[in-house]
CSV table of N, CA and C in Angstrom, one decimal:
chain,number,residue,atom,x,y,z
A,30,MET,N,1.2,-7.9,7.3
A,30,MET,CA,0.9,-7.9,8.7
A,30,MET,C,-0.6,-7.9,8.9
A,31,ASN,N,-1.1,-8.8,9.7
A,31,ASN,CA,-2.5,-9.0,10.0
A,31,ASN,C,-2.9,-8.1,11.2
A,32,SER,N,-3.5,-7.0,10.9
A,32,SER,CA,-3.8,-6.0,12.0
A,32,SER,C,-5.0,-6.5,12.8
A,33,ALA,N,-5.8,-7.5,12.3
A,33,ALA,CA,-6.9,-8.0,13.1
A,33,ALA,C,-6.5,-8.6,14.4
A,34,LYS,N,-5.3,-9.1,14.5
A,34,LYS,CA,-4.8,-9.7,15.7
A,34,LYS,C,-4.5,-8.7,16.8
A,35,LEU,N,-4.3,-7.4,16.4
A,35,LEU,CA,-4.0,-6.4,17.3
A,35,LEU,C,-5.2,-5.7,17.9
A,36,ILE,N,-6.4,-6.0,17.4
A,36,ILE,CA,-7.6,-5.3,17.9
A,36,ILE,C,-8.2,-6.1,19.0
A,37,ASP,N,-8.4,-5.4,20.1
A,37,ASP,CA,-9.0,-6.0,21.3
A,37,ASP,C,-10.5,-5.9,21.3
A,38,HIS,N,-11.2,-7.0,21.5
A,38,HIS,CA,-12.7,-7.0,21.7
A,38,HIS,C,-13.0,-6.8,23.1
A,39,THR,N,-13.6,-5.7,23.5
A,39,THR,CA,-14.0,-5.4,24.9
A,39,THR,C,-15.4,-4.8,25.0
A,40,LEU,N,-16.0,-5.0,26.1
A,40,LEU,CA,-17.3,-4.3,26.4
A,40,LEU,C,-17.2,-3.9,27.8
A,41,LEU,N,-16.8,-2.7,28.1
A,41,LEU,CA,-16.5,-2.3,29.4
A,41,LEU,C,-17.7,-1.5,30.1
A,42,LYS,N,-18.8,-1.4,29.5
A,42,LYS,CA,-19.9,-0.6,30.1
A,42,LYS,C,-20.5,-1.4,31.2
A,43,PRO,N,-20.7,-0.8,32.4
A,43,PRO,CA,-21.3,-1.6,33.5
A,43,PRO,C,-22.7,-2.0,33.3
A,44,GLU,N,-23.4,-1.3,32.4
A,44,GLU,CA,-24.8,-1.6,32.1
A,44,GLU,C,-25.0,-2.5,30.9
A,45,SER,N,-23.9,-3.2,30.5
A,45,SER,CA,-24.0,-4.2,29.4
A,45,SER,C,-24.9,-5.3,29.8
A,46,THR,N,-25.7,-5.8,28.8
A,46,THR,CA,-26.6,-6.9,29.0
A,46,THR,C,-25.9,-8.2,28.6
A,47,ARG,N,-26.5,-9.3,29.1
A,47,ARG,CA,-26.0,-10.6,28.8
A,47,ARG,C,-26.0,-10.8,27.3
A,48,THR,N,-27.0,-10.3,26.5
A,48,THR,CA,-27.0,-10.4,25.1
A,48,THR,C,-25.8,-9.8,24.4
A,49,GLN,N,-25.5,-8.6,24.9
A,49,GLN,CA,-24.3,-7.8,24.4
A,49,GLN,C,-23.0,-8.6,24.6
A,50,ILE,N,-22.9,-9.1,25.8
A,50,ILE,CA,-21.7,-9.9,26.2
A,50,ILE,C,-21.6,-11.1,25.3
A,51,ASP,N,-22.7,-11.8,25.1
A,51,ASP,CA,-22.7,-13.0,24.2
A,51,ASP,C,-22.3,-12.7,22.8
A,52,GLN,N,-22.8,-11.5,22.3
A,52,GLN,CA,-22.5,-11.1,21.0
A,52,GLN,C,-21.0,-10.8,20.8
A,53,ILE,N,-20.4,-10.1,21.8
A,53,ILE,CA,-18.9,-9.9,21.8
A,53,ILE,C,-18.1,-11.2,21.8
A,54,ILE,N,-18.6,-12.1,22.6
A,54,ILE,CA,-17.9,-13.4,22.6
A,54,ILE,C,-18.0,-14.1,21.3
A,55,ASP,N,-19.2,-14.1,20.7
A,55,ASP,CA,-19.3,-14.8,19.4
A,55,ASP,C,-18.5,-14.1,18.3
A,56,GLU,N,-18.4,-12.7,18.3
A,56,GLU,CA,-17.5,-12.0,17.4
A,56,GLU,C,-16.1,-12.4,17.6
A,57,ALA,N,-15.7,-12.4,18.9
A,57,ALA,CA,-14.3,-12.8,19.2
A,57,ALA,C,-13.9,-14.2,18.7
A,58,LYS,N,-14.8,-15.1,18.8
A,58,LYS,CA,-14.6,-16.5,18.4
A,58,LYS,C,-14.5,-16.5,16.8
A,59,ALA,N,-15.2,-15.7,16.1
A,59,ALA,CA,-15.2,-15.7,14.7
A,59,ALA,C,-13.9,-15.2,14.1
A,60,TYR,N,-13.2,-14.3,14.9
A,60,TYR,CA,-12.0,-13.7,14.4
A,60,TYR,C,-10.8,-14.2,15.3
């Protein structure tokens, strides 16, 4: 079983920067 598919990538902090959001998107695309 591939547990990576069960992990949710989220960034829920209201003070998140555009750079942090872009990084999360890039990581999600990689996996």
